[in-house]
Amino acid sequence: MIDLKLLQKNFDEVSAKLVRKGVDAKLLKKLKLKNEELKLAKIDFETLQAAQNTMSKEFGIYKREGKDVSELKERVDENKLRIVDALEIQRVRQEELEIIAMAIPNIPDDDVPDGADENDNVEIKKVLTPKEFSFTPKEHWELAEQNGWIDFERGVKLATSRFSVSFGMGAKLERALINFMLNFNSKRGFEEVSVPALVNRAALEGTGQLPKFEDDLYKIDGQELFLIPTAEVPVTNLYQDEILSAEELPKKMTAYTSCFRKEAGAAGRDTRGMIRQHQFHKVELVALSKPEESDKIFEEMVTCASDLLTALELPHRLMTLCTGDLGFGAAKTIDLEVWLPGQATYREISSVSNTRDFQARRAKIRYKDGKQNTLVHTLNGSSLAVGRTMVAIMENFQNEDGSIDIPKALQPYLGM
RNA sequence: GGACAGUUGGGAGAGUGGCCGAAUCUACUACCUUGGAAAGGUAGCGUAGGGCAACCUACCGAGGGUUCGAAUCCCUCACUGUCCA
């Protein structure tokens, strides 16, 4: 959630920044107005309540002293009616405010470029040069089927479309990648954690998936539990509603989980292959930091993911997302896009975001800064998406006969 | 699935209607004491919002109810533990 106090104090400035991200300025005006109204309603209620508390205390004293309370009771009863009204007004205003406030995205950083969509993202740099093929490189689904690594039909048979099954070397490679990535991240100082794949509503609200994006989540029937769309949700919320000590920060964690997404808005996109699946494996980086350290940690995370790709000999580029492509909770995001020779294009394989205090405010993650409690900054990033890494390996390491080489870094993990 | 017990401040734990935002112990912080430390002493020590000072409001698992007044009584739910199936 955005900082309402900040919005109130520096309305023009904050509003201008949010308009860059496509938020309706009128909605922000309304939010400001609602916030002011709520404040008045609160003052109103609290004044009445203070009077009620005082009279109730008197009441007790009168009783003890055996005095007549009938006149006092009359006043108290009358005040009570006003309290009921005042409370109701406050409740309604609070609710209205929350509905608007929870749907406002994070304020983008000043250095985030303007833009409408992914076409306006700005390239930072390219790492490794794509190799020239003496033949026409195939797309990964063809290679996957030819080598017997992935069976798309049987995935559909077991579940529905956008599910797949890995066999033999395909399954082994998947497992090798997960281990390789976790070890790599651990060496960079990210502590490994293993977390539930189901989370409750509070966790999803904490990281911002709810209330706005419920349609993208798989929900357990009859229970307030959801399958996680990313490990970011359980890992960030580990410290929900806690006050950490300054010495504990930064907290750097890495987790492997399956991720589950309905891909409700993606009908017709990437229908073939394993670029966009309902269930996929991902190794995630999450960090909680002091505000002044989050830029540094952000760099570390981007570097970690990029170095991981380099270690796997996969050409890629770094892109700064423009305002229009920036996610709901992110103040800044750098995407890593890997080269896919079969498609002759770069495709997203990792997305690293600094949400600053946006999630921390919702999830109530603070740290003790001397006497003061301060919201931490939360960051998250994939390092990496496993399925897409498999895709990249298949397409970049293919030979003319359709066989696939294994990157050197992975060979020890496969007993080679 | 059923029965009973429990859920209180960083931890332990008291509190069955007003004098309770909450005893006590412990941890922590500052100071005194010391050559230094320990022990001892003194003070401070939950969260959030409002005035931003005194102070006020809310919070004792969550939500609702009774009452002038609820941590305390009633209802619903969640979780934890023990026993039974």
Short mmCIF file of C-alpha atoms (C1' of nucleotides) in Angstrom, two decimals:
data_model
loop_
_atom_site.label_atom_id
_atom_site.label_comp_id
_atom_site.label_asym_id
_atom_site.label_seq_id
_atom_site.Cartn_x
_atom_site.Cartn_y
_atom_site.Cartn_z
CA MET A 1 0.00 0.00 0.00
CA ILE A 2 1.20 3.50 -0.71
CA ASP A 3 1.96 5.87 2.14
CA LEU A 4 -1.24 7.84 2.69
CA LYS A 5 0.52 10.37 4.88
CA LEU A 6 2.96 11.05 2.09
CA LEU A 7 0.11 11.37 -0.38
CA GLN A 8 -1.61 13.80 1.97
CA LYS A 9 1.49 15.89 2.54
CA ASN A 10 2.96 15.98 -0.94
CA PHE A 11 -0.13 15.35 -2.98
CA ASP A 12 0.98 16.99 -6.23
CA GLU A 13 4.33 15.26 -6.26
CA VAL A 14 3.07 11.78 -5.38
CA SER A 15 0.11 12.14 -7.68
CA ALA A 16 2.36 13.08 -10.60
CA LYS A 17 4.49 10.00 -10.02
CA LEU A 18 1.51 7.69 -9.90
CA VAL A 19 0.00 9.21 -13.02
CA ARG A 20 3.22 8.12 -14.76
CA LYS A 21 2.21 4.59 -13.92
CA GLY A 22 -1.24 5.10 -15.38
CA VAL A 23 -3.21 5.77 -12.23
CA ASP A 24 -6.21 8.04 -12.70
CA ALA A 25 -5.51 11.41 -11.07
CA LYS A 26 -9.19 11.75 -10.18
CA LEU A 27 -9.01 8.54 -8.19
CA LEU A 28 -6.10 9.94 -6.24
CA LYS A 29 -7.99 13.14 -5.51
CA LYS A 30 -10.82 10.99 -4.25
CA LEU A 31 -8.45 8.98 -2.10
CA LYS A 32 -7.07 12.14 -0.55
CA LEU A 33 -10.57 13.40 0.15
CA LYS A 34 -11.62 10.09 1.68
CA ASN A 35 -8.55 10.12 3.87
CA GLU A 36 -9.41 13.58 5.17
CA GLU A 37 -13.01 12.55 5.76
CA LEU A 38 -11.88 9.50 7.66
CA LYS A 39 -9.64 11.59 9.86
CA LEU A 40 -12.55 13.86 10.78
CA ALA A 41 -14.80 10.87 11.45
CA LYS A 42 -12.14 9.40 13.71
CA ILE A 43 -11.75 12.62 15.70
CA ASP A 44 -15.52 12.78 16.03
CA PHE A 45 -15.77 9.22 17.30
CA GLU A 46 -12.82 9.47 19.64
CA THR A 47 -14.15 12.61 21.27
CA LEU A 48 -17.49 10.96 21.99
CA GLN A 49 -15.79 7.81 23.18
CA ALA A 50 -13.57 9.78 25.55
CA ALA A 51 -16.68 11.36 27.08
CA GLN A 52 -18.28 7.94 27.40
CA ASN A 53 -15.22 6.52 29.14
CA THR A 54 -15.17 9.41 31.60
CA MET A 55 -18.86 9.03 32.40
CA SER A 56 -18.52 5.30 32.84
CA LYS A 57 -15.78 5.89 35.38
CA GLU A 58 -18.00 8.36 37.23
CA PHE A 59 -20.78 5.81 37.12
CA GLY A 60 -18.65 3.34 39.01
CA ILE A 61 -17.74 5.95 41.61
CA TYR A 62 -21.40 6.97 42.09
CA LYS A 63 -22.41 3.36 42.57
CA ARG A 64 -19.74 2.78 45.15
CA GLU A 65 -20.73 5.90 47.03
CA GLY A 66 -24.38 4.97 46.81
CA LYS A 67 -25.33 8.10 44.85
CA ASP A 68 -28.25 8.31 42.47
CA VAL A 69 -27.16 7.42 38.91
CA SER A 70 -30.41 7.97 37.02
CA GLU A 71 -29.44 11.41 35.67
CA LEU A 72 -26.00 10.20 34.67
CA LYS A 73 -27.44 7.14 33.02
CA GLU A 74 -29.65 9.33 30.90
CA ARG A 75 -26.67 11.33 29.67
CA VAL A 76 -24.65 8.19 29.05
CA ASP A 77 -27.45 6.52 27.12
CA GLU A 78 -27.89 9.56 24.94
CA ASN A 79 -24.15 9.76 24.24
CA LYS A 80 -24.13 6.11 23.38
CA LEU A 81 -26.55 6.63 20.53
CA ARG A 82 -24.26 9.26 19.08
CA ILE A 83 -21.31 6.91 19.40
CA VAL A 84 -23.10 4.22 17.44
CA ASP A 85 -23.69 6.67 14.60
CA ALA A 86 -20.16 8.05 14.71
CA LEU A 87 -18.69 4.57 14.68
CA GLU A 88 -20.77 3.56 11.71
CA ILE A 89 -19.66 6.62 9.76
CA GLN A 90 -16.06 5.85 10.61
CA ARG A 91 -16.43 2.21 9.61
CA VAL A 92 -17.95 3.04 6.24
CA ARG A 93 -15.29 5.63 5.48
CA GLN A 94 -12.52 3.27 6.53
CA GLU A 95 -13.89 0.62 4.22
CA GLU A 96 -14.24 3.00 1.29
CA LEU A 97 -10.72 4.24 1.82
CA GLU A 98 -9.26 0.77 1.97
CA ILE A 99 -10.96 -0.37 -1.19
CA ILE A 100 -9.37 2.49 -3.09
CA ALA A 101 -6.01 2.47 -1.32
CA MET A 102 -5.41 -1.28 -1.70
CA ALA A 103 -5.91 -0.99 -5.45
CA ILE A 104 -3.36 1.79 -5.94
CA PRO A 105 -0.03 0.49 -7.28
CA ASN A 106 3.37 1.41 -5.92
CA ILE A 107 5.04 4.72 -6.72
CA PRO A 108 7.68 4.15 -9.42
CA ASP A 109 11.25 5.28 -8.77
CA ASP A 110 12.29 8.49 -10.48
CA ASP A 111 14.79 6.67 -12.71
CA VAL A 112 12.14 4.34 -14.14
CA PRO A 113 11.63 5.30 -17.80
CA ASP A 114 8.21 6.39 -19.06
CA GLY A 115 6.46 4.03 -21.40
CA ALA A 116 3.27 2.25 -22.33
CA ASP A 117 4.26 -1.41 -22.50
CA GLU A 118 7.14 -3.86 -22.86
CA ASN A 119 8.20 -2.25 -26.13
CA ASP A 120 9.32 0.81 -24.17
CA ASN A 121 11.58 -1.08 -21.77
CA VAL A 122 15.15 0.12 -21.86
CA GLU A 123 18.08 -2.19 -22.41
CA ILE A 124 20.92 -1.81 -19.90
CA LYS A 125 23.36 -4.27 -21.39
CA LYS A 126 23.82 -7.56 -23.19
CA VAL A 127 25.83 -10.38 -21.64
CA LEU A 128 27.47 -13.06 -23.85
CA THR A 129 27.00 -13.15 -27.59
CA PRO A 130 24.50 -15.57 -29.11
CA LYS A 131 26.31 -18.22 -31.07
CA GLU A 132 25.89 -18.61 -34.80
CA PHE A 133 24.24 -21.81 -35.92
CA SER A 134 25.28 -23.48 -39.16
CA PHE A 135 21.74 -24.85 -39.40
CA THR A 136 18.29 -23.51 -38.58
CA PRO A 137 17.87 -23.89 -34.83
CA LYS A 138 14.71 -25.64 -33.69
CA GLU A 139 12.24 -24.45 -31.13
CA HIS A 140 12.35 -26.07 -27.72
CA TRP A 141 9.11 -28.07 -27.93
CA GLU A 142 10.39 -29.87 -30.96
CA LEU A 143 13.70 -30.64 -29.26
CA ALA A 144 11.97 -31.62 -26.02
CA GLU A 145 9.75 -34.14 -27.75
CA GLN A 146 12.47 -35.44 -30.01
CA ASN A 147 14.72 -36.18 -27.02
CA GLY A 148 11.87 -37.56 -24.96
CA TRP A 149 12.49 -35.00 -22.23
CA ILE A 150 9.06 -33.46 -22.05
CA ASP A 151 5.63 -34.91 -22.76
CA PHE A 152 3.04 -32.22 -23.30
CA GLU A 153 0.09 -34.51 -24.11
CA ARG A 154 0.39 -36.54 -20.93
CA GLY A 155 0.44 -33.34 -18.89
CA VAL A 156 -2.89 -32.43 -20.43
CA LYS A 157 -4.19 -35.93 -19.78
CA LEU A 158 -3.35 -35.69 -16.07
CA ALA A 159 -4.53 -32.16 -15.53
CA THR A 160 -5.47 -29.79 -18.32
CA SER A 161 -3.81 -27.63 -20.94
CA ARG A 162 -0.60 -25.82 -19.93
CA PHE A 163 0.62 -28.76 -17.83
CA SER A 164 3.49 -30.99 -18.87
CA VAL A 165 5.49 -33.99 -17.71
CA SER A 166 9.27 -34.36 -17.73
CA PHE A 167 10.88 -37.72 -18.33
CA GLY A 168 14.37 -39.13 -17.95
CA MET A 169 17.09 -36.63 -18.76
CA GLY A 170 14.48 -33.87 -18.86
CA ALA A 171 13.45 -34.59 -15.28
CA LYS A 172 17.07 -34.98 -14.18
CA LEU A 173 18.05 -31.71 -15.77
CA GLU A 174 15.20 -29.99 -13.98
CA ARG A 175 16.40 -31.33 -10.64
CA ALA A 176 20.02 -30.48 -11.46
CA LEU A 177 19.06 -26.92 -12.29
CA ILE A 178 17.17 -26.45 -9.02
CA ASN A 179 20.14 -27.70 -7.02
CA PHE A 180 22.60 -25.68 -9.05
CA MET A 181 20.60 -22.49 -8.61
CA LEU A 182 20.05 -22.96 -4.87
CA ASN A 183 23.74 -23.63 -4.32
CA PHE A 184 24.71 -20.66 -6.43
CA ASN A 185 22.38 -18.35 -4.50
CA SER A 186 23.55 -19.74 -1.16
CA LYS A 187 27.13 -18.88 -2.06
CA ARG A 188 25.99 -15.31 -2.63
CA GLY A 189 24.71 -15.14 0.94
CA PHE A 190 21.07 -16.07 0.44
CA GLU A 191 19.85 -18.47 3.12
CA GLU A 192 17.90 -21.42 1.82
CA VAL A 193 14.33 -21.81 3.07
CA SER A 194 11.61 -24.31 2.28
CA VAL A 195 8.07 -23.00 2.56
CA PRO A 196 4.41 -24.06 2.13
CA ALA A 197 2.92 -24.02 -1.37
CA LEU A 198 -0.45 -22.99 0.09
CA VAL A 199 -0.95 -19.68 1.81
CA ASN A 200 -3.83 -17.78 3.38
CA ARG A 201 -5.42 -14.52 2.36
CA ALA A 202 -3.36 -12.39 4.75
CA ALA A 203 -0.12 -13.52 3.12
CA LEU A 204 -1.38 -12.67 -0.36
CA GLU A 205 -2.59 -9.29 0.80
CA GLY A 206 0.79 -8.67 2.37
CA THR A 207 2.64 -9.02 -0.92
CA GLY A 208 -0.11 -7.38 -2.99
CA GLN A 209 -1.59 -10.25 -5.04
CA LEU A 210 -4.88 -9.72 -3.22
CA PRO A 211 -7.37 -8.17 -3.35
CA LYS A 212 -6.68 -7.11 -6.93
CA PHE A 213 -5.51 -10.26 -8.66
CA GLU A 214 -7.65 -13.03 -7.23
CA ASP A 215 -8.58 -14.25 -10.72
CA ASP A 216 -4.99 -15.33 -11.35
CA LEU A 217 -4.84 -17.56 -8.29
CA TYR A 218 -5.90 -21.13 -7.72
CA LYS A 219 -8.08 -21.27 -4.62
CA ILE A 220 -8.77 -24.34 -2.52
CA ASP A 221 -12.48 -25.02 -2.58
CA GLY A 222 -14.16 -24.30 0.72
CA GLN A 223 -11.03 -22.94 2.38
CA GLU A 224 -9.32 -19.60 2.52
CA LEU A 225 -6.16 -21.09 1.04
CA PHE A 226 -4.50 -20.39 -2.27
CA LEU A 227 -1.73 -22.06 -4.27
CA ILE A 228 1.24 -19.71 -4.37
CA PRO A 229 1.92 -17.92 -7.67
CA THR A 230 5.53 -17.34 -6.58
CA ALA A 231 7.74 -18.13 -3.57
CA GLU A 232 7.87 -14.37 -3.02
CA VAL A 233 4.54 -14.70 -1.18
CA PRO A 234 5.41 -17.20 1.56
CA VAL A 235 9.03 -16.09 1.91
CA THR A 236 8.32 -12.36 2.23
CA ASN A 237 5.46 -13.05 4.63
CA LEU A 238 7.65 -15.14 6.92
CA TYR A 239 8.19 -11.93 8.85
CA GLN A 240 4.69 -10.53 8.49
CA ASP A 241 3.59 -8.48 11.51
CA GLU A 242 7.03 -8.64 13.10
CA ILE A 243 9.52 -6.08 14.30
CA LEU A 244 13.03 -7.20 13.43
CA SER A 245 16.18 -5.94 15.09
CA ALA A 246 18.55 -3.82 13.01
CA GLU A 247 21.28 -6.49 13.32
CA GLU A 248 19.08 -9.08 11.60
CA LEU A 249 19.03 -7.00 8.43
CA PRO A 250 19.50 -7.49 5.62
CA LYS A 251 17.70 -10.81 5.51
CA LYS A 252 18.57 -12.55 2.26
CA MET A 253 16.75 -15.76 1.41
CA THR A 254 16.40 -18.16 -1.46
CA ALA A 255 13.68 -20.75 -1.94
CA TYR A 256 12.69 -23.32 -4.50
CA THR A 257 8.94 -23.87 -4.98
CA SER A 258 6.45 -24.87 -7.57
CA CYS A 259 4.37 -21.90 -8.67
CA PHE A 260 0.77 -21.96 -9.79
CA ARG A 261 -0.93 -19.42 -12.02
CA LYS A 262 -4.23 -19.45 -13.82
CA GLU A 263 -2.85 -17.20 -16.57
CA ALA A 264 -6.36 -15.87 -16.91
CA GLY A 265 -5.38 -12.97 -19.15
CA ALA A 266 -2.98 -14.97 -21.30
CA ALA A 267 -5.39 -16.86 -23.56
CA GLY A 268 -3.69 -17.60 -26.86
CA ARG A 269 -0.21 -16.51 -25.70
CA ASP A 270 2.61 -19.05 -25.66
CA THR A 271 0.15 -21.89 -26.02
CA ARG A 272 2.88 -24.18 -27.26
CA GLY A 273 5.79 -25.41 -25.22
CA MET A 274 6.67 -24.66 -21.66
CA ILE A 275 7.14 -20.92 -21.64
CA ARG A 276 3.81 -20.30 -19.96
CA GLN A 277 2.55 -23.16 -17.79
CA HIS A 278 -0.02 -23.27 -14.99
CA GLN A 279 2.51 -25.03 -12.79
CA PHE A 280 6.21 -24.30 -13.02
CA HIS A 281 9.33 -24.53 -10.92
CA LYS A 282 11.15 -21.44 -9.79
CA VAL A 283 14.04 -20.60 -7.53
CA GLU A 284 13.42 -17.25 -5.92
CA LEU A 285 15.47 -14.62 -4.13
CA VAL A 286 13.82 -12.52 -1.42
CA ALA A 287 15.41 -9.84 0.72
CA LEU A 288 14.31 -7.61 3.57
CA SER A 289 16.56 -4.64 4.12
CA LYS A 290 16.94 -1.25 5.72
CA PRO A 291 15.65 1.44 3.35
CA GLU A 292 19.11 2.89 2.76
CA GLU A 293 20.47 -0.51 1.74
CA SER A 294 17.82 -1.67 -0.68
CA ASP A 295 19.43 -0.21 -3.81
CA LYS A 296 22.61 -2.11 -3.04
CA ILE A 297 20.75 -5.37 -2.39
CA PHE A 298 18.78 -4.86 -5.59
CA GLU A 299 22.04 -4.70 -7.55
CA GLU A 300 23.29 -7.82 -5.79
CA MET A 301 20.16 -9.72 -6.78
CA VAL A 302 20.29 -8.64 -10.42
CA THR A 303 23.98 -9.55 -10.53
CA CYS A 304 23.30 -12.92 -8.92
CA ALA A 305 20.68 -13.86 -11.51
CA SER A 306 22.79 -12.56 -14.37
CA ASP A 307 25.90 -14.40 -13.18
CA LEU A 308 23.83 -17.56 -12.89
CA LEU A 309 22.89 -17.27 -16.55
CA THR A 310 26.51 -16.56 -17.43
CA ALA A 311 27.60 -19.65 -15.49
CA LEU A 312 25.16 -21.63 -17.61
CA GLU A 313 26.65 -19.99 -20.74
CA LEU A 314 23.31 -18.49 -21.68
CA PRO A 315 23.37 -15.16 -23.58
CA HIS A 316 20.99 -12.66 -22.06
CA ARG A 317 20.23 -8.98 -21.68
CA LEU A 318 19.13 -6.75 -18.81
CA MET A 319 16.11 -4.53 -19.28
CA THR A 320 14.77 -1.76 -17.08
CA LEU A 321 11.00 -1.97 -17.14
CA CYS A 322 9.19 1.20 -18.12
CA THR A 323 6.33 2.59 -16.05
CA GLY A 324 3.70 0.88 -18.17
CA ASP A 325 5.22 -2.59 -17.78
CA LEU A 326 6.05 -2.26 -14.09
CA GLY A 327 4.17 -4.65 -11.81
CA PHE A 328 1.63 -3.56 -9.22
CA GLY A 329 3.90 -3.63 -6.18
CA ALA A 330 7.21 -2.71 -7.78
CA ALA A 331 8.96 0.65 -7.53
CA LYS A 332 11.62 -0.58 -9.92
CA THR A 333 12.12 -3.79 -11.88
CA ILE A 334 14.92 -5.17 -13.98
CA ASP A 335 14.05 -8.09 -16.20
CA LEU A 336 16.61 -10.58 -17.43
CA GLU A 337 15.82 -11.87 -20.88
CA VAL A 338 17.54 -14.96 -22.22
CA TRP A 339 18.34 -15.51 -25.88
CA LEU A 340 16.25 -18.20 -27.55
CA PRO A 341 17.76 -19.05 -30.96
CA GLY A 342 14.74 -21.17 -31.95
CA GLN A 343 12.49 -18.13 -31.62
CA ALA A 344 15.34 -15.75 -32.50
CA THR A 345 14.33 -13.50 -29.65
CA TYR A 346 15.05 -12.61 -26.03
CA ARG A 347 12.48 -13.90 -23.51
CA GLU A 348 12.01 -13.05 -19.85
CA ILE A 349 13.67 -15.56 -17.53
CA SER A 350 13.98 -13.48 -14.39
CA SER A 351 12.40 -10.40 -12.94
CA VAL A 352 13.99 -8.60 -10.00
CA SER A 353 11.97 -5.97 -8.16
CA ASN A 354 12.43 -3.51 -5.36
CA THR A 355 9.04 -2.84 -3.77
CA ARG A 356 10.56 -0.44 -1.22
CA ASP A 357 8.09 -0.18 1.71
CA PHE A 358 4.98 -1.00 -0.34
CA GLN A 359 4.71 -4.63 0.74
CA ALA A 360 6.20 -3.95 4.16
CA ARG A 361 3.40 -1.49 4.90
CA ARG A 362 0.76 -4.05 3.99
CA ALA A 363 2.51 -6.95 5.68
CA LYS A 364 3.59 -4.84 8.69
CA ILE A 365 7.25 -5.80 8.49
CA ARG A 366 9.30 -3.32 10.51
CA TYR A 367 12.64 -3.09 12.22
CA LYS A 368 13.76 -1.28 15.30
CA ASP A 369 15.83 1.71 14.35
CA GLY A 370 17.02 2.94 17.72
CA LYS A 371 13.76 3.84 19.46
CA GLN A 372 11.76 4.07 16.28
CA ASN A 373 10.02 1.35 14.31
CA THR A 374 10.61 1.70 10.59
CA LEU A 375 9.18 -0.23 7.66
CA VAL A 376 11.76 -2.41 5.91
CA HIS A 377 12.20 -2.55 2.16
CA THR A 378 11.32 -5.84 0.49
CA LEU A 379 12.85 -7.15 -2.72
CA ASN A 380 12.28 -10.24 -4.77
CA GLY A 381 13.57 -11.79 -7.94
CA SER A 382 13.71 -15.07 -9.78
CA SER A 383 17.05 -16.77 -9.87
CA LEU A 384 15.80 -18.42 -11.98
CA ALA A 385 12.63 -19.73 -13.59
CA VAL A 386 13.53 -23.41 -14.05
CA GLY A 387 11.29 -24.27 -17.01
CA ARG A 388 12.44 -21.32 -19.03
CA THR A 389 16.05 -22.13 -18.21
CA MET A 390 15.44 -25.63 -19.61
CA VAL A 391 13.99 -24.03 -22.72
CA ALA A 392 17.06 -21.81 -23.04
CA ILE A 393 19.46 -24.73 -22.61
CA MET A 394 17.64 -26.82 -25.17
CA GLU A 395 17.62 -24.07 -27.77
CA ASN A 396 21.14 -22.73 -27.15
CA PHE A 397 22.88 -26.10 -26.75
CA GLN A 398 21.21 -27.95 -29.60
CA ASN A 399 23.15 -29.71 -32.29
CA GLU A 400 22.14 -30.19 -35.89
CA ASP A 401 20.91 -33.74 -35.25
CA GLY A 402 18.62 -32.47 -32.45
CA SER A 403 20.79 -33.74 -29.62
CA ILE A 404 21.47 -31.35 -26.76
CA ASP A 405 24.74 -30.65 -24.96
CA ILE A 406 24.80 -30.00 -21.24
CA PRO A 407 26.40 -26.79 -19.93
CA LYS A 408 29.67 -27.52 -18.12
CA ALA A 409 28.44 -26.05 -14.87
CA LEU A 410 25.62 -28.60 -14.70
CA GLN A 411 27.62 -31.66 -15.60
CA PRO A 412 28.69 -32.48 -12.02
CA TYR A 413 25.04 -32.36 -11.01
CA LEU A 414 24.23 -35.00 -13.59
CA GLY A 415 27.07 -37.35 -12.71
CA MET A 416 28.95 -36.42 -15.89
"C1'" G B 1 -15.27 -36.86 13.34
"C1'" G B 2 -16.19 -36.39 19.13
"C1'" A B 3 -14.77 -34.59 24.27
"C1'" C B 4 -12.03 -31.43 27.30
"C1'" A B 5 -8.31 -27.58 28.09
"C1'" G B 6 -5.94 -23.39 26.34
"C1'" U B 7 -4.64 -18.63 23.17
"C1'" U B 8 -2.51 -12.12 27.62
"C1'" G B 9 3.45 -7.49 26.38
"C1'" G B 10 10.52 -10.29 23.41
"C1'" G B 11 9.93 -15.00 26.64
"C1'" A B 12 7.53 -17.18 31.12
"C1'" G B 13 3.08 -16.09 33.61
"C1'" A B 14 -0.98 -13.62 37.00
"C1'" G B 15 -5.46 -11.42 36.25
"C1'" U B 16 -13.72 -13.81 36.50
"C1'" G B 17 -17.07 -6.89 35.46
"C1'" G B 18 -14.85 -0.45 37.10
"C1'" C B 19 -8.90 1.33 40.95
"C1'" C B 20 -6.11 -3.20 34.31
"C1'" G B 21 -2.75 -1.44 28.79
"C1'" A B 22 -2.46 -5.12 32.36
"C1'" A B 23 0.96 -7.83 38.64
"C1'" U B 24 5.38 -10.67 39.00
"C1'" C B 25 9.71 -13.03 37.02
"C1'" U B 26 13.01 -12.87 33.02
"C1'" A B 27 15.25 -10.57 28.81
"C1'" C B 28 16.63 -5.80 27.00
"C1'" U B 29 18.37 -0.30 27.39
"C1'" A B 30 20.57 3.74 30.26
"C1'" C B 31 22.76 5.30 34.64
"C1'" C B 32 25.03 4.36 39.63
"C1'" U B 33 28.62 1.02 41.84
"C1'" U B 34 33.83 -1.27 39.89
"C1'" G B 35 40.64 -0.88 37.90
"C1'" G B 36 37.36 -3.91 34.57
"C1'" A B 37 33.52 -7.45 34.82
"C1'" A B 38 29.91 -10.18 37.67
"C1'" A B 39 26.63 -9.36 41.60
"C1'" G B 40 23.74 -5.31 43.61
"C1'" G B 41 20.96 -0.58 43.10
"C1'" U B 42 17.95 3.15 40.20
"C1'" A B 43 15.11 4.34 36.02
"C1'" G B 44 13.05 3.07 31.36
"C1'" C B 45 10.95 -0.71 28.49
"C1'" G B 46 4.20 -3.39 23.71
"C1'" U B 47 1.76 -1.77 18.92
"C1'" A B 48 -0.93 1.69 15.98
"C1'" G B 49 -3.53 6.38 15.10
"C1'" G B 50 -4.60 11.68 16.57
"C1'" G B 51 -2.67 16.41 18.89
"C1'" C B 52 2.81 15.78 17.81
"C1'" A B 53 3.27 18.86 24.66
"C1'" A B 54 0.29 17.40 28.56
"C1'" C B 55 -2.84 13.96 26.88
"C1'" C B 56 -6.67 11.22 24.02
"C1'" U B 57 -8.41 6.69 21.13
"C1'" A B 58 -7.95 1.54 19.80
"C1'" C B 59 -5.73 -3.27 20.57
"C1'" C B 60 -5.28 -9.12 25.96
"C1'" G B 61 -6.22 -15.18 19.01
"C1'" A B 62 -10.36 -13.04 15.12
"C1'" G B 63 -15.39 -11.36 14.61
"C1'" G B 64 -20.07 -10.34 16.89
"C1'" G B 65 -23.23 -9.72 21.45
"C1'" U B 66 -24.67 -8.32 26.77
"C1'" U B 67 -23.49 -3.85 29.99
"C1'" C B 68 -23.19 2.94 31.85
"C1'" G B 69 -18.50 0.01 31.85
"C1'" A B 70 -15.48 -6.31 29.19
"C1'" A B 71 -8.81 -9.27 29.08
"C1'" U B 72 -12.80 -10.87 32.54
"C1'" C B 73 -19.80 -12.85 30.90
"C1'" C B 74 -22.40 -14.98 26.16
"C1'" C B 75 -22.20 -16.62 20.80
"C1'" U B 76 -19.47 -17.88 16.20
"C1'" C B 77 -14.85 -18.95 13.96
"C1'" A B 78 -9.48 -19.95 13.72
"C1'" C B 79 -5.34 -22.04 15.89
"C1'" U B 80 -2.62 -25.03 19.80
"C1'" G B 81 -2.53 -29.11 23.27
"C1'" U B 82 -4.50 -33.68 25.56
"C1'" C B 83 -7.77 -37.78 25.34
"C1'" C B 84 -11.35 -40.78 22.54
"C1'" A B 85 -12.90 -42.73 17.65
#
